[in-house]
Amino acid sequence: MIDGGAPLLELLAARPGERVLDLGAGTGTLTRAIADAGAHVVGIDASPAMLAEARRAHPELDFRVGRGEALEFEREFEAVFSNATLHWIHDAGAVARGVRRALVPGGRFVAEFGGHGNVAAVLAAVNHALDALALDGVPHPFSPWYFPRLGAYASLLEAHGFDVASAWSFPRPSPMPDRDGQSGIAAWLDVFARDLVLSPPDETRGRFTTLVEEHARPALFRDGTWWIDYVRLRIVATVPD
Ligand code: BEZ
């Protein structure tokens, strides 16, 4: 997993002795890498289960359960780092306020997450299947994540007192191997949209998956492999001195 996070770690360029908050630490792989650079790192995540894994793997590191939209730190970090987390949090203003408050003057926010157009072909296929099956009680269109446009996100940070130093939006299609007899796209949904996968009644679930696969195949299946159509938004913003 460091592979995917390596460019962002490079952008963070944590220095020995710096205090860094890893927002959305998950199982702690990138938190570990930041600590290895000599920084004092706190890893925070909303999932106690993920943090239990992180603590097992890295018992010497400081992990705390907490939500990105409810940060309670006050001028405690030279940097806040966040990889593949912010698309789970719709209240981006609350995140920006909390990150701004957590940073010292001159501190930096280095983040990457899903931007506008992220997993668009996956979502189109899911919504096609939901239309076709006319399932009751399933939120429709299915669009549970926060994928802002680059300009809108940069403006939001500026409105919360940041200077945006660099910002990028770029496609990063990524292979998703078949797993446990499931196609790559079905496996992806199983991991990241489990409630959706479980929402059709038992007898309809197979049909749902088939409809998703049929619709997504022309866009996402190449050379025997499923590809997830990620679009990343990457940003570096600083707090004025
Ligand atoms: C991602 O872009 O990394 C992502 C988006 C939605 C769900 C899970 C991951």
Short mmCIF file of C-alpha atoms and ligand atoms in Angstrom, two decimals:
data_model
loop_
_atom_site.label_atom_id
_atom_site.label_comp_id
_atom_site.label_asym_id
_atom_site.label_seq_id
_atom_site.Cartn_x
_atom_site.Cartn_y
_atom_site.Cartn_z
CA MET A 1 0.00 0.00 0.00
CA ILE A 2 3.01 2.27 0.44
CA ASP A 3 3.36 2.10 -3.36
CA GLY A 4 0.14 4.06 -3.91
CA GLY A 5 1.03 6.45 -1.09
CA ALA A 6 4.69 6.95 -2.02
CA PRO A 7 4.26 10.12 -4.13
CA LEU A 8 2.25 11.77 -1.36
CA LEU A 9 4.86 10.80 1.25
CA GLU A 10 7.47 12.38 -0.99
CA LEU A 11 5.40 15.54 -1.20
CA LEU A 12 5.05 15.59 2.58
CA ALA A 13 8.82 15.17 3.00
CA ALA A 14 8.50 14.78 6.77
CA ARG A 15 11.58 15.94 8.64
CA PRO A 16 13.09 14.53 11.85
CA GLY A 17 11.41 16.01 14.91
CA GLU A 18 8.39 17.40 13.08
CA ARG A 19 4.96 16.69 14.51
CA VAL A 20 2.67 15.17 11.88
CA LEU A 21 -1.00 14.18 12.04
CA ASP A 22 -1.96 11.28 9.73
CA LEU A 23 -5.67 11.82 9.11
CA GLY A 24 -7.24 8.52 8.07
CA ALA A 25 -4.37 6.34 9.25
CA GLY A 26 -6.22 3.08 8.48
CA THR A 27 -3.98 0.15 9.25
CA GLY A 28 -0.99 2.45 9.80
CA THR A 29 1.29 1.65 6.87
CA LEU A 30 1.86 5.27 5.90
CA THR A 31 1.92 6.36 9.55
CA ARG A 32 4.85 3.96 9.98
CA ALA A 33 6.62 5.46 6.95
CA ILE A 34 6.20 8.98 8.37
CA ALA A 35 7.61 7.82 11.71
CA ASP A 36 10.52 6.19 9.88
CA ALA A 37 11.41 9.65 8.52
CA GLY A 38 11.99 10.71 12.13
CA ALA A 39 8.72 12.60 12.66
CA HIS A 40 6.51 12.34 15.76
CA VAL A 41 3.32 11.11 14.21
CA VAL A 42 -0.22 10.71 15.51
CA GLY A 43 -2.48 8.49 13.41
CA ILE A 44 -6.20 9.14 13.65
CA ASP A 45 -9.01 7.10 12.11
CA ALA A 46 -12.77 6.79 12.54
CA SER A 47 -12.61 3.00 12.42
CA PRO A 48 -11.71 1.26 15.69
CA ALA A 49 -11.29 -2.00 13.75
CA MET A 50 -8.69 -0.50 11.42
CA LEU A 51 -6.84 1.05 14.34
CA ALA A 52 -6.83 -2.24 16.21
CA GLU A 53 -4.97 -3.68 13.22
CA ALA A 54 -2.67 -0.65 13.10
CA ARG A 55 -1.82 -1.03 16.80
CA ARG A 56 -1.13 -4.73 16.38
CA ALA A 57 1.24 -4.05 13.47
CA HIS A 58 2.88 -0.94 14.98
CA PRO A 59 2.47 -1.05 18.77
CA GLU A 60 5.07 1.68 19.31
CA LEU A 61 3.07 4.31 17.37
CA ASP A 62 0.38 6.70 18.66
CA PHE A 63 -3.02 5.84 17.13
CA ARG A 64 -6.27 7.49 18.24
CA VAL A 65 -9.87 6.93 17.22
CA GLY A 66 -11.38 10.15 15.88
CA ARG A 67 -13.35 11.64 13.02
CA GLY A 68 -11.84 13.96 10.43
CA GLU A 69 -14.76 16.39 10.73
CA ALA A 70 -14.34 16.62 14.52
CA LEU A 71 -10.61 17.22 15.05
CA GLU A 72 -9.84 18.75 18.42
CA PHE A 73 -6.17 19.63 18.04
CA GLU A 74 -4.97 23.18 18.51
CA ARG A 75 -1.68 24.30 16.87
CA GLU A 76 -0.09 20.91 17.57
CA PHE A 77 1.34 19.87 14.19
CA GLU A 78 3.75 21.13 11.57
CA ALA A 79 1.95 18.99 8.98
CA VAL A 80 -1.35 17.20 8.46
CA PHE A 81 -1.18 14.32 5.97
CA SER A 82 -4.16 12.47 4.52
CA ASN A 83 -4.28 9.72 1.91
CA ALA A 84 -7.47 8.17 0.45
CA THR A 85 -9.72 9.33 3.27
CA LEU A 86 -11.34 12.68 2.57
CA HIS A 87 -13.80 11.30 -0.02
CA TRP A 88 -15.54 9.51 2.87
CA ILE A 89 -16.30 12.81 4.66
CA HIS A 90 -19.00 15.05 3.20
CA ASP A 91 -18.52 17.92 5.63
CA ALA A 92 -15.34 19.16 3.96
CA GLY A 93 -15.69 22.56 5.66
CA ALA A 94 -15.51 20.95 9.09
CA VAL A 95 -12.41 19.00 8.03
CA ALA A 96 -10.73 22.16 6.70
CA ARG A 97 -11.54 24.06 9.92
CA GLY A 98 -10.15 21.27 12.08
CA VAL A 99 -7.00 20.83 10.00
CA ARG A 100 -6.38 24.59 9.98
CA ARG A 101 -6.77 24.70 13.77
CA ALA A 102 -4.50 21.67 14.24
CA LEU A 103 -1.62 23.28 12.33
CA VAL A 104 0.91 25.77 13.61
CA PRO A 105 1.44 28.98 11.59
CA GLY A 106 3.50 28.01 8.55
CA GLY A 107 2.22 24.42 8.79
CA ARG A 108 1.18 22.41 5.74
CA PHE A 109 -1.72 20.20 4.69
CA VAL A 110 -0.78 17.48 2.20
CA ALA A 111 -3.71 15.40 0.99
CA GLU A 112 -4.83 13.06 -1.76
CA PHE A 113 -8.29 11.62 -2.32
CA GLY A 114 -10.95 10.94 -4.94
CA GLY A 115 -11.75 13.93 -7.15
CA HIS A 116 -14.53 14.77 -9.58
CA GLY A 117 -15.10 11.84 -11.94
CA ASN A 118 -13.62 9.29 -9.55
CA VAL A 119 -15.01 5.77 -10.14
CA ALA A 120 -17.52 7.29 -12.59
CA ALA A 121 -17.79 4.11 -14.70
CA VAL A 122 -18.28 1.99 -11.57
CA LEU A 123 -21.06 4.31 -10.38
CA ALA A 124 -22.69 4.37 -13.83
CA ALA A 125 -22.79 0.57 -13.86
CA VAL A 126 -24.18 0.38 -10.32
CA ASN A 127 -26.88 2.92 -11.11
CA HIS A 128 -27.74 1.12 -14.34
CA ALA A 129 -28.23 -2.11 -12.36
CA LEU A 130 -30.31 -0.33 -9.71
CA ASP A 131 -32.50 1.21 -12.45
CA ALA A 132 -32.95 -2.13 -14.16
CA LEU A 133 -33.92 -3.93 -10.96
CA ALA A 134 -36.01 -1.06 -9.54
CA LEU A 135 -35.03 -2.03 -6.00
CA ASP A 136 -37.02 -0.49 -3.19
CA GLY A 137 -35.21 1.11 -0.27
CA VAL A 138 -31.83 1.48 -1.96
CA PRO A 139 -30.73 5.15 -2.17
CA HIS A 140 -30.74 6.04 -5.83
CA PRO A 141 -28.74 7.30 -7.64
CA PHE A 142 -26.05 5.60 -5.59
CA SER A 143 -23.40 8.27 -4.98
CA PRO A 144 -22.17 8.05 -1.41
CA TRP A 145 -18.80 9.76 -1.67
CA TYR A 146 -17.46 13.31 -1.78
CA PHE A 147 -15.53 13.82 -5.03
CA PRO A 148 -15.04 17.60 -5.46
CA ARG A 149 -13.63 19.40 -8.45
CA LEU A 150 -10.08 20.65 -7.96
CA GLY A 151 -11.02 24.33 -8.16
CA ALA A 152 -13.91 23.96 -5.73
CA TYR A 153 -11.72 22.17 -3.20
CA ALA A 154 -8.90 24.71 -3.53
CA SER A 155 -11.45 27.50 -3.02
CA LEU A 156 -12.83 25.77 0.05
CA LEU A 157 -9.35 25.60 1.57
CA GLU A 158 -8.72 29.25 0.76
CA ALA A 159 -12.03 30.18 2.38
CA HIS A 160 -10.76 28.44 5.52
CA GLY A 161 -7.54 30.44 5.67
CA PHE A 162 -5.11 28.26 3.71
CA ASP A 163 -2.81 29.30 0.89
CA VAL A 164 -2.97 26.61 -1.80
CA ALA A 165 0.60 25.97 -2.90
CA SER A 166 0.02 23.16 -5.45
CA ALA A 167 -2.98 21.23 -6.69
CA TRP A 168 -3.42 18.45 -9.22
CA SER A 169 -6.25 16.32 -10.57
CA PHE A 170 -5.30 13.25 -12.62
CA PRO A 171 -6.67 9.85 -13.64
CA ARG A 172 -5.04 6.83 -12.03
CA PRO A 173 -6.74 3.67 -13.34
CA SER A 174 -5.77 0.79 -11.09
CA PRO A 175 -6.07 -2.97 -11.60
CA MET A 176 -8.43 -4.85 -9.31
CA PRO A 177 -7.74 -8.59 -9.40
CA ASP A 178 -10.55 -11.14 -9.27
CA ARG A 179 -10.88 -12.53 -5.74
CA ASP A 180 -12.62 -15.49 -4.10
CA GLY A 181 -14.47 -16.31 -7.32
CA GLN A 182 -15.61 -12.70 -7.72
CA SER A 183 -14.76 -10.44 -10.65
CA GLY A 184 -12.49 -7.49 -9.81
CA ILE A 185 -15.37 -5.02 -9.94
CA ALA A 186 -17.58 -7.19 -7.72
CA ALA A 187 -14.67 -7.59 -5.28
CA TRP A 188 -14.15 -3.80 -5.24
CA LEU A 189 -17.82 -3.19 -4.44
CA ASP A 190 -17.69 -5.88 -1.79
CA VAL A 191 -14.88 -4.03 -0.01
CA PHE A 192 -15.93 -0.41 -0.49
CA ALA A 193 -19.72 -0.53 -0.90
CA ARG A 194 -20.66 -3.49 1.25
CA ASP A 195 -24.04 -2.05 2.29
CA LEU A 196 -24.96 -1.63 -1.35
CA VAL A 197 -23.90 -5.17 -2.22
CA LEU A 198 -26.02 -6.52 0.62
CA SER A 199 -29.05 -4.34 -0.15
CA PRO A 200 -30.68 -6.46 -2.91
CA PRO A 201 -32.57 -9.46 -1.56
CA ASP A 202 -30.61 -12.75 -1.70
CA GLU A 203 -32.37 -13.98 -4.83
CA THR A 204 -31.54 -10.76 -6.75
CA ARG A 205 -27.91 -10.31 -5.68
CA GLY A 206 -26.41 -12.42 -8.45
CA ARG A 207 -28.48 -10.62 -11.08
CA PHE A 208 -27.35 -7.28 -9.66
CA THR A 209 -23.69 -8.25 -9.98
CA THR A 210 -24.19 -9.53 -13.53
CA LEU A 211 -25.86 -6.27 -14.57
CA VAL A 212 -23.03 -4.23 -13.04
CA GLU A 213 -20.39 -6.35 -14.80
CA GLU A 214 -22.15 -6.21 -18.18
CA HIS A 215 -22.50 -2.44 -18.06
CA ALA A 216 -18.98 -1.74 -16.77
CA ARG A 217 -17.12 -4.26 -18.95
CA PRO A 218 -16.57 -2.05 -22.06
CA ALA A 219 -15.06 0.74 -19.93
CA LEU A 220 -13.24 -1.20 -17.22
CA PHE A 221 -12.23 -4.66 -18.44
CA ARG A 222 -9.01 -4.80 -20.46
CA ASP A 223 -6.68 -7.69 -21.28
CA GLY A 224 -8.35 -10.00 -18.81
CA THR A 225 -8.23 -7.55 -15.88
CA TRP A 226 -10.73 -5.22 -14.24
CA TRP A 227 -9.49 -1.64 -13.82
CA ILE A 228 -11.02 0.83 -11.37
CA ASP A 229 -11.26 4.30 -12.90
CA TYR A 230 -9.78 6.33 -10.07
CA VAL A 231 -9.28 10.08 -10.42
CA ARG A 232 -7.03 11.56 -7.76
CA LEU A 233 -7.06 15.04 -6.35
CA ARG A 234 -3.75 15.96 -4.73
CA ILE A 235 -3.17 19.20 -2.88
CA VAL A 236 -0.60 21.01 -0.77
CA ALA A 237 -1.86 23.99 1.23
CA THR A 238 -0.14 26.04 3.90
CA VAL A 239 -1.20 28.13 6.86
CA PRO A 240 0.18 31.69 6.60
CA ASP A 241 2.88 32.56 9.17
C1 BEZ B 1 -10.85 5.89 -3.70
O1 BEZ B 1 -10.91 6.70 -4.61
O2 BEZ B 1 -9.77 5.57 -3.19
C2 BEZ B 1 -12.11 5.27 -3.20
C3 BEZ B 1 -13.31 5.81 -3.58
C4 BEZ B 1 -14.49 5.26 -3.11
C5 BEZ B 1 -14.43 4.20 -2.26
C6 BEZ B 1 -13.22 3.67 -1.90
C7 BEZ B 1 -12.05 4.19 -2.36
#
